Amino acid sequence: MDFFGRQQQVRRMSARLVLLFAVAVIGIIVAVDLAVITAFDAWGDPDTIIGLAITASLVTGLSIALASLFRTASLRGGGGKVALELGGVLVPPDTTDPQLRRLRNVVEEIAIASGVPVPEVYVLPEERGINAFAAGWSPSDAAVAVTRGSLERLNRDELQGVIAHEFSHVVNGDMRLNIRLIGLLFGILFLTVIGRTLLRVGIFSGGSSRDRDGKGGANPLPLIGFALLAAGLIGVLAGRIIQASVSRQREYLADASAVQFTRNPIGLAGALKKIAGLPEGSKIKSPREEEIGHMLFGSGRGLSSLFATHPPLADRIKVLEPDFDPTTLAVLEQNWAQQPPDGMREDVTLGLAPAPQRAPQPTGPQQTPPAPPAPPRERAESRVDPDAVVGQIATASFDRAAAILDGIPDGVLARARDVGTVVPLVLGLLMAENPQARAAQHQTLAERLSSQAADSALAAATELTALDPMHRLPLAEVAFPALRRLPVADQQPFLDAVFALIHADGRITAFEYCLSRLLLEELQESLRPKSGWRQPERTLAAAKDAALILLAVLAQAGAAAPAQAD
């Protein structure tokens, strides 16, 4: 399966489809110009034609642009804003729900393994279909949301495949494109509102007008209103077709990237099979589904043909499993009609999770001991040529990420996820081991923040002394979502305290530099998303200078003496 070839092909096609969106808007403006010129019966006067065309073009273009900007601005809150509009609920940092804990762990593992900032995690509790989406302007303000059906029906491998699919949208810059498509469609739809208003005003005004000489004439408002209404409706239909085409191609790209992330096509294919075989499928009941349908993992309405935002399920499965027989879906559908799949139970059966602990049985007749848990399931080897995925994360990266999270105490992780306790924890990561330097840092925090904040950071630093140095930066990554939820007024003082801590002892370590830069990028980007953000091309030539600096820092960090680093 040539995933890189597919990625390049889909990117080129997506660029052409986005260009078609601009052509559709131009077509709408031209149609409105013709209607306005006809309404004013100005075809015999070239000067009037030019004036009306310019005026109509400006009004139509500005109407679309302003409405689009208004809708886009309403989503400036990042991915969490979109999730909340669909009824999403933020996963609590102290949740004990095993399904929510599994979801959060999978998201954090993929984020750490792929080098993407940990996004906020939401659940759509009222949605029983299997679906998910990623939203936001950039990786720094992204959010991942999954439905209740995904938590209940998918096992861990399948859930990991779905989340990896959504992470690919984050990495490839699809989220910004998705939000812009929402804004453009809203702007075109706004023309129908204007047209309906003009049509109603024109009809109620009697359908005629008089000039200053008292001569009667046809009222142009009904015709202009009808033209705007028709152009808006046709434009929306054209936009939906283009939107669906963009989405279909992006879904193939996301599937390919998800396999590169997980190296396990069977997990993603299993999720798609459950969508195809269960009556709920991937349906979304929210009235906003039509607006965000192109952002979903699976089709929210099950539309077909030109308006389908996703490729046919059988085609997506076939790409992942070339030997897949579509007739097996009917068998799965019959089996699941009698006994729907239980993702958590499948985890135990497949060795992806330990069996739940049972309470001691009361004294009585000898009972048959429970069967031992199934041995861990071997991951299916990906069909992708390993030589073709240089630079991509492999299964070992996920295993390493999981091991890192397991090595961090649960209490520390809980404080990193809680907006009320995350600040002293992160400040504690930056406090020096030397007692004199630590005392100076404590004094700095007391002056910049408060004595209580300084004491809390010192207590956190003491607790984190035993933490493996390799776990410190991943712990900070887990803390990013909570830091992004800090009140805006508290974020700059926090950053000032971070830089004061770093400079308090007169030296900057590689860890301090990396963490401070990550914090700066995360908080500034979440507050002021870059308008032109897009994923750069991953070529070694373009990253030559950055790679040299990185290698030099690694050489110094790994050397016992400066001379050895040379």
XYZ file of C-alpha atoms in Angstrom:
566
model
C 0.000 0.000 0.000
C 1.782 3.169 -1.224
C 0.697 5.577 1.505
C 3.100 8.375 0.586
C 2.010 8.233 -3.039
C -1.610 8.398 -1.929
C -0.845 11.371 0.327
C 0.734 13.352 -2.490
C -2.114 12.549 -4.854
C -4.783 13.531 -2.341
C -3.028 16.791 -1.434
C -2.904 17.836 -5.088
C -6.548 16.943 -5.603
C -7.610 18.784 -2.454
C -5.862 21.943 -3.682
C -7.794 21.764 -6.949
C -11.080 21.253 -5.129
C -10.476 24.260 -2.887
C -9.847 26.295 -6.032
C -13.254 25.153 -7.268
C -14.799 26.714 -4.175
C -13.403 30.090 -5.221
C -14.723 29.542 -8.749
C -18.184 28.771 -7.330
C -18.201 32.048 -5.390
C -17.181 33.952 -8.521
C -19.984 32.216 -10.428
C -22.498 33.329 -7.792
C -21.308 36.934 -8.059
C -21.611 36.875 -11.863
C -25.136 35.423 -11.663
C -26.216 38.141 -9.234
C -24.675 40.814 -11.499
C -26.716 39.581 -14.457
C -29.902 39.536 -12.387
C -29.346 43.085 -11.123
C -28.671 44.430 -14.618
C -31.817 42.714 -15.879
C -33.893 43.988 -12.958
C -32.931 47.583 -13.732
C -33.382 47.040 -17.486
C -29.973 48.551 -18.136
C -28.710 46.393 -21.005
C -28.765 49.295 -23.444
C -26.486 51.563 -21.418
C -22.862 50.334 -21.085
C -22.003 52.852 -18.363
C -24.980 51.773 -16.271
C -24.112 48.114 -16.821
C -20.578 48.654 -15.537
C -21.772 50.636 -12.530
C -24.434 48.108 -11.569
C -22.050 45.180 -12.062
C -19.392 46.744 -9.846
C -21.924 47.659 -7.163
C -23.612 44.247 -7.205
C -20.261 42.441 -7.149
C -19.044 44.453 -4.175
C -22.279 44.015 -2.230
C -22.478 40.277 -2.956
C -18.804 39.657 -2.273
C -18.843 41.680 0.937
C -22.010 39.930 2.116
C -20.413 36.519 1.640
C -17.122 37.662 3.174
C -18.649 39.350 6.224
C -21.011 36.469 6.956
C -18.140 33.999 6.560
C -15.916 36.050 8.850
C -18.695 36.299 11.421
C -19.204 32.531 11.518
C -15.473 31.873 11.500
C -14.928 34.358 14.330
C -17.561 32.542 16.377
C -15.259 29.508 16.293
C -12.139 31.361 17.414
C -12.377 29.606 20.756
C -10.615 26.613 19.231
C -11.656 23.005 18.933
C -13.372 23.005 22.310
C -15.840 25.595 21.019
C -16.918 23.272 18.198
C -17.210 20.314 20.573
C -19.379 22.291 22.984
C -21.701 23.402 20.172
C -22.366 19.732 19.438
C -23.135 18.929 23.069
C -19.650 17.757 23.977
C -18.546 17.324 27.595
C -14.911 17.746 28.627
C -13.432 14.558 30.086
C -12.872 15.346 33.801
C -9.239 15.179 34.943
C -10.183 12.980 37.916
C -12.579 10.655 36.101
C -12.863 7.077 37.338
C -14.956 5.899 34.385
C -12.868 3.127 32.740
C -14.078 4.075 29.259
C -13.103 7.717 29.724
C -9.760 6.784 31.277
C -9.006 4.500 28.334
C -9.898 7.294 25.892
C -7.736 9.834 27.697
C -4.804 7.424 27.872
C -5.034 6.650 24.150
C -5.106 10.348 23.257
C -2.129 11.138 25.490
C -0.141 8.164 24.197
C -0.652 9.140 20.559
C 0.163 12.780 21.299
C 3.405 11.913 23.093
C 4.403 9.334 20.476
C 3.708 11.636 17.528
C 5.087 14.849 19.006
C 1.736 16.638 18.708
C 0.511 18.748 21.656
C -1.981 16.873 23.819
C -5.432 18.153 22.785
C -8.489 18.637 24.947
C -10.677 15.522 25.014
C -14.468 15.660 24.784
C -17.246 13.087 24.723
C -20.612 13.448 22.972
C -22.717 11.579 25.563
C -25.991 11.625 23.596
C -24.566 10.168 20.384
C -24.791 6.371 20.109
C -23.235 6.080 16.666
C -19.512 5.399 16.269
C -17.889 8.691 15.328
C -15.247 11.238 16.250
C -13.737 14.486 15.038
C -10.808 16.820 15.596
C -11.332 20.575 15.509
C -9.285 23.692 16.059
C -7.144 26.256 14.296
C -3.795 24.685 15.069
C -2.347 21.810 17.111
C -2.073 24.158 20.081
C -5.825 24.747 20.413
C -7.048 21.430 19.053
C -9.718 19.255 20.619
C -10.660 15.650 19.935
C -14.236 14.521 20.533
C -15.667 11.005 20.364
C -19.205 9.730 20.689
C -20.557 7.547 23.463
C -21.004 4.810 20.862
C -17.272 4.829 20.117
C -16.460 4.319 23.795
C -18.957 1.493 24.182
C -18.424 -0.428 20.929
C -14.730 -0.092 20.057
C -11.891 -2.036 21.621
C -8.620 -0.306 22.405
C -6.938 -1.045 19.059
C -9.972 0.219 17.169
C -10.251 3.323 19.330
C -6.547 3.948 18.814
C -7.040 3.714 15.048
C -9.905 6.230 15.155
C -7.951 8.664 17.348
C -4.862 8.297 15.133
C -7.094 9.103 12.146
C -8.168 12.311 13.883
C -4.584 13.155 14.848
C -3.652 12.984 11.179
C -6.146 15.793 10.563
C -4.273 17.776 13.224
C -0.855 17.039 11.698
C -1.901 17.675 8.088
C -3.566 21.014 8.831
C -7.048 19.805 7.871
C -8.701 21.446 10.875
C -8.144 24.996 9.653
C -9.450 24.041 6.216
C -12.522 22.472 7.818
C -13.359 25.602 9.806
C -12.873 27.797 6.753
C -15.252 25.580 4.799
C -17.838 26.059 7.547
C -17.418 29.825 7.256
C -17.619 29.851 3.449
C -20.770 27.762 3.355
C -22.367 29.977 5.982
C -21.492 33.054 3.915
C -23.080 31.597 0.783
C -26.126 30.495 2.750
C -26.461 34.040 4.071
C -27.278 35.176 0.523
C -30.512 33.202 0.734
C -31.470 35.174 3.852
C -30.855 38.470 2.032
C -32.698 37.229 -1.047
C -35.713 36.074 0.950
C -35.866 39.457 2.696
C -35.680 41.445 -0.560
C -38.264 39.193 -2.187
C -40.684 39.699 0.706
C -40.140 43.491 0.759
C -40.567 43.737 -3.000
C -43.816 41.779 -2.999
C -45.312 43.671 -0.063
C -44.363 47.018 -1.635
C -46.672 46.328 -4.566
C -44.190 45.109 -7.121
C -43.712 48.540 -8.764
C -41.851 51.783 -8.192
C -42.093 55.370 -9.374
C -39.392 57.856 -10.182
C -39.386 61.577 -9.366
C -41.457 62.351 -12.492
C -44.189 60.026 -11.292
C -43.564 57.471 -14.019
C -44.198 53.898 -13.002
C -41.738 51.093 -13.431
C -41.150 47.558 -12.383
C -39.839 47.177 -8.852
C -36.419 45.488 -9.140
C -36.442 44.131 -5.583
C -38.459 40.945 -6.251
C -36.214 39.932 -9.143
C -33.030 40.757 -7.249
C -34.330 38.940 -4.177
C -35.267 35.894 -6.210
C -31.855 35.926 -7.906
C -30.048 36.095 -4.567
C -32.232 33.335 -3.162
C -31.649 31.097 -6.175
C -27.935 31.893 -6.374
C -27.538 31.215 -2.667
C -29.323 27.872 -2.831
C -27.445 26.770 -5.942
C -24.215 28.016 -4.393
C -24.847 26.035 -1.230
C -25.508 22.905 -3.273
C -22.316 23.468 -5.253
C -20.458 24.174 -2.026
C -21.770 20.978 -0.460
C -20.558 18.999 -3.459
C -17.114 20.587 -3.297
C -17.039 20.209 0.486
C -17.921 16.535 0.151
C -15.231 16.026 -2.474
C -12.594 17.679 -0.300
C -13.688 15.600 2.672
C -13.672 12.290 0.783
C -10.114 12.777 -0.395
C -8.968 13.944 3.022
C -10.477 10.845 4.635
C -8.336 8.580 2.460
C -5.300 10.612 3.486
C -6.259 10.410 7.166
C -6.741 6.640 6.957
C -3.300 6.291 5.382
C -1.710 8.487 8.036
C -3.471 6.593 10.843
C -1.876 3.354 9.676
C 1.505 5.082 9.578
C 0.901 6.215 13.154
C -0.266 2.902 14.606
C 1.312 0.370 12.193
C -1.898 -1.582 12.758
C -4.422 -1.373 9.885
C -6.622 -4.039 11.488
C -7.625 -1.699 14.321
C -8.857 1.040 11.989
C -10.504 -1.491 9.684
C -12.277 -3.046 12.677
C -13.791 0.312 13.618
C -15.060 0.791 10.053
C -16.563 -2.714 10.051
C -18.472 -1.968 13.244
C -19.846 1.209 11.682
C -21.001 -0.819 8.692
C -22.456 -3.669 10.757
C -24.268 -1.851 13.566
C -27.687 -0.202 13.128
C -26.489 3.069 14.685
C -23.573 3.173 12.255
C -21.854 6.539 12.511
C -25.030 8.636 12.674
C -24.960 11.974 14.499
C -28.307 13.279 15.765
C -27.179 16.833 16.488
C -28.873 19.454 14.271
C -25.413 20.874 13.563
C -24.300 17.656 11.875
C -24.802 19.098 8.391
C -22.455 21.961 9.190
C -19.637 19.800 10.566
C -20.301 16.573 8.649
C -17.058 16.904 6.683
C -15.068 16.897 9.950
C -16.348 13.539 11.219
C -14.591 10.172 11.170
C -17.640 8.548 9.565
C -20.618 9.897 7.678
C -23.015 11.533 10.126
C -26.063 11.082 7.907
C -25.214 8.285 5.536
C -25.693 10.358 2.385
C -24.500 8.898 -0.883
C -23.381 10.068 -4.314
C -22.290 13.683 -4.784
C -23.164 14.894 -1.280
C -21.413 12.088 0.620
C -18.688 13.562 2.813
C -16.964 10.192 3.192
C -15.947 7.398 0.816
C -18.002 4.178 0.936
C -17.104 2.108 3.981
C -16.315 -0.947 1.876
C -13.814 1.064 -0.164
C -12.077 2.391 2.947
C -11.857 -1.103 4.429
C -10.589 -2.512 1.136
C -7.693 -0.050 1.129
C -6.711 -1.171 4.628
C -7.335 -4.882 4.001
C -6.859 -5.732 0.305
C -8.246 -9.251 0.908
C -11.448 -7.935 2.490
C -14.685 -9.575 1.284
C -17.664 -7.165 1.569
C -20.067 -10.090 1.989
C -18.652 -10.702 5.476
C -20.325 -7.486 6.636
C -23.724 -9.188 6.392
C -22.522 -11.947 8.728
C -21.163 -9.416 11.211
C -24.415 -7.480 11.054
C -26.416 -10.597 11.952
C -24.083 -11.500 14.809
C -24.101 -7.999 16.259
C -27.879 -7.751 15.964
C -28.078 -10.548 18.561
C -25.117 -9.438 20.687
C -23.729 -5.911 20.096
C -19.961 -5.649 20.568
C -18.631 -4.475 23.917
C -15.280 -2.749 23.470
C -14.111 -3.077 27.074
C -14.961 -6.779 27.133
C -13.091 -7.287 23.869
C -10.044 -5.629 25.433
C -9.952 -8.325 28.112
C -10.532 -11.133 25.618
C -7.802 -9.872 23.277
C -5.331 -9.211 26.069
C -5.444 -5.436 25.575
C -6.546 -4.855 29.187
C -6.414 -6.833 32.438
C -9.510 -8.669 33.578
C -11.560 -6.700 36.132
C -10.981 -7.673 39.752
C -13.896 -9.566 41.254
C -15.034 -9.265 44.834
C -14.293 -12.319 47.035
C -17.011 -14.961 46.789
C -18.847 -16.009 49.979
C -17.903 -19.301 51.568
C -19.708 -22.172 49.865
C -19.194 -25.074 47.518
C -15.877 -25.191 45.708
C -16.089 -23.128 42.540
C -14.223 -23.638 39.328
C -11.342 -21.166 39.176
C -11.693 -18.545 36.458
C -9.871 -19.125 33.220
C -6.605 -17.214 32.858
C -6.761 -14.093 30.706
C -6.092 -14.502 27.035
C -2.477 -13.944 25.999
C -1.706 -10.536 24.544
C -2.725 -10.335 20.934
C 0.038 -9.903 18.427
C -0.422 -6.816 16.330
C -0.967 -7.476 12.685
C 2.063 -6.452 10.710
C 1.350 -3.489 8.491
C 1.474 -4.032 4.770
C 3.397 -0.789 4.344
C 7.017 -1.177 3.234
C 9.124 -0.191 6.273
C 11.626 1.577 4.003
C 8.841 3.906 2.890
C 8.038 5.226 6.352
C 11.355 6.693 7.480
C 10.656 9.450 9.981
C 7.212 8.114 10.878
C 6.424 6.794 14.348
C 6.142 3.035 14.776
C 4.470 0.693 17.237
C 7.481 0.977 19.556
C 6.746 4.682 19.934
C 3.265 3.914 21.260
C 4.628 1.266 23.589
C 7.241 3.715 24.850
C 4.626 6.443 25.334
C 2.425 4.028 27.282
C 5.394 2.998 29.431
C 6.204 6.649 30.163
C 2.661 7.374 31.311
C 2.668 4.216 33.433
C 5.908 5.396 35.055
C 4.400 8.674 36.252
C 2.460 8.405 39.551
C -1.305 8.677 39.146
C -1.495 11.540 41.617
C 1.038 13.560 39.637
C -0.830 12.917 36.382
C -4.092 13.959 38.022
C -2.594 17.301 39.084
C -1.157 17.831 35.608
C -4.646 17.441 34.125
C -6.366 19.748 36.618
C -6.409 23.471 35.889
C -6.414 24.193 39.625
C -3.158 22.350 40.368
C -1.242 22.398 37.088
C 0.652 25.686 37.604
C 2.673 24.723 40.726
C 3.359 21.316 39.198
C 4.885 22.769 36.014
C 6.808 25.367 38.005
C 8.108 22.526 40.162
C 9.497 20.852 37.038
C 11.704 23.894 36.483
C 13.111 24.213 39.993
C 16.783 23.326 40.369
C 18.152 20.428 42.397
C 20.794 22.604 44.073
C 19.412 23.820 47.446
C 20.827 27.350 47.087
C 19.456 27.750 43.558
C 16.117 26.310 44.640
C 15.914 28.789 47.510
C 16.558 31.658 45.097
C 13.856 30.355 42.792
C 11.433 30.087 45.707
C 12.081 33.733 46.540
C 11.556 34.710 42.891
C 8.182 32.962 42.771
C 7.096 34.542 46.042
C 7.849 37.987 44.622
C 6.258 37.418 41.211
C 3.248 35.319 42.200
C 2.636 34.732 45.906
C 4.116 32.955 48.898
C 1.468 30.265 48.598
C 2.315 29.658 44.928
C 6.020 29.505 45.773
C 5.416 26.987 48.575
C 3.220 24.830 46.307
C 5.864 24.840 43.565
C 8.557 23.906 46.084
C 6.445 21.019 47.385
C 5.868 19.837 43.818
C 9.594 20.061 43.062
C 10.367 17.945 46.113
C 7.872 15.299 45.023
C 9.183 15.316 41.446
C 12.779 14.737 42.524
C 12.294 10.983 42.191
C 10.705 11.275 38.732
C 12.682 9.741 35.875
C 14.285 12.589 33.865
C 12.890 11.014 30.679
C 9.378 11.441 32.068
C 9.575 15.139 32.881
C 8.914 16.574 29.421
C 6.067 14.116 28.676
C 4.523 15.141 32.009
C 4.604 18.751 30.832
C 2.916 17.705 27.583
C 0.101 16.091 29.572
C -0.275 19.413 31.402
C -0.725 21.511 28.245
C -4.542 21.171 27.969
C -4.996 22.339 31.570
C -2.590 25.233 31.027
C -4.569 26.337 27.976
C -7.687 26.512 30.162
C -6.063 28.963 32.573
C -7.799 32.352 32.713
C -6.256 34.714 30.181
C -5.265 37.112 32.959
C -3.207 34.355 34.633
C -1.313 33.123 31.575
C 1.171 35.971 31.139
C 2.138 36.064 34.858
C 2.669 32.307 34.638
C 4.963 32.675 31.605
C 6.856 35.491 33.333
C 7.365 33.224 36.347
C 8.617 30.429 34.080
C 11.296 32.627 32.510
C 12.240 34.069 35.897
C 12.771 30.543 37.253
C 14.935 29.604 34.291
C 17.243 32.607 34.735
C 17.311 32.546 38.544
C 20.403 30.327 38.755
C 22.288 32.029 35.907
C 22.262 29.046 33.542
C 19.810 27.480 31.117
C 19.713 23.728 30.614
C 18.452 22.004 27.478
C 15.367 20.844 29.389
C 14.608 24.356 30.615
C 14.956 25.789 27.126
C 12.774 23.113 25.518
C 10.040 23.363 28.128
C 9.966 27.168 28.082
C 9.722 27.251 24.283
C 6.943 24.675 24.300
C 5.021 26.590 26.946
C 5.445 29.844 25.043
C 4.285 28.303 21.769
C 1.368 26.500 23.379
C -0.077 29.425 25.286
C 0.564 32.107 22.679
C -0.759 29.962 19.844
C -3.893 29.031 21.763
C -4.603 32.716 22.423
C -3.616 34.069 19.010
C -3.768 31.337 16.344
C -1.540 32.034 13.376
C -3.708 32.882 10.391
C -1.398 31.144 7.967
C -0.648 27.980 9.923
C -0.109 24.927 7.815
C 1.995 21.830 8.122
C 5.344 22.454 6.383
C 6.770 19.995 3.911
C 8.819 17.363 5.714
C 12.033 17.635 3.732
C 15.453 17.345 5.310
C 16.841 20.166 3.170
C 14.269 22.626 4.513
C 15.136 21.676 8.107
C 18.916 21.656 7.690
C 19.725 24.515 10.076
C 17.248 23.341 12.711
C 18.589 19.787 12.432
C 22.175 20.972 12.955
C 21.203 22.870 16.103
C 19.246 19.888 17.400
C 22.126 17.487 16.792
C 24.552 19.872 18.499
C 22.324 20.121 21.573
C 21.922 16.331 21.682
C 25.675 15.871 21.390
C 26.310 18.215 24.303
C 23.562 16.658 26.410
C 24.955 13.175 25.858
C 28.606 14.011 26.410
C 30.386 13.863 29.748
C 32.622 16.784 28.739
C 32.366 19.531 26.095
C 35.344 18.080 24.216
C 33.509 14.791 23.729
C 30.594 16.592 22.071
C 32.884 17.655 19.217
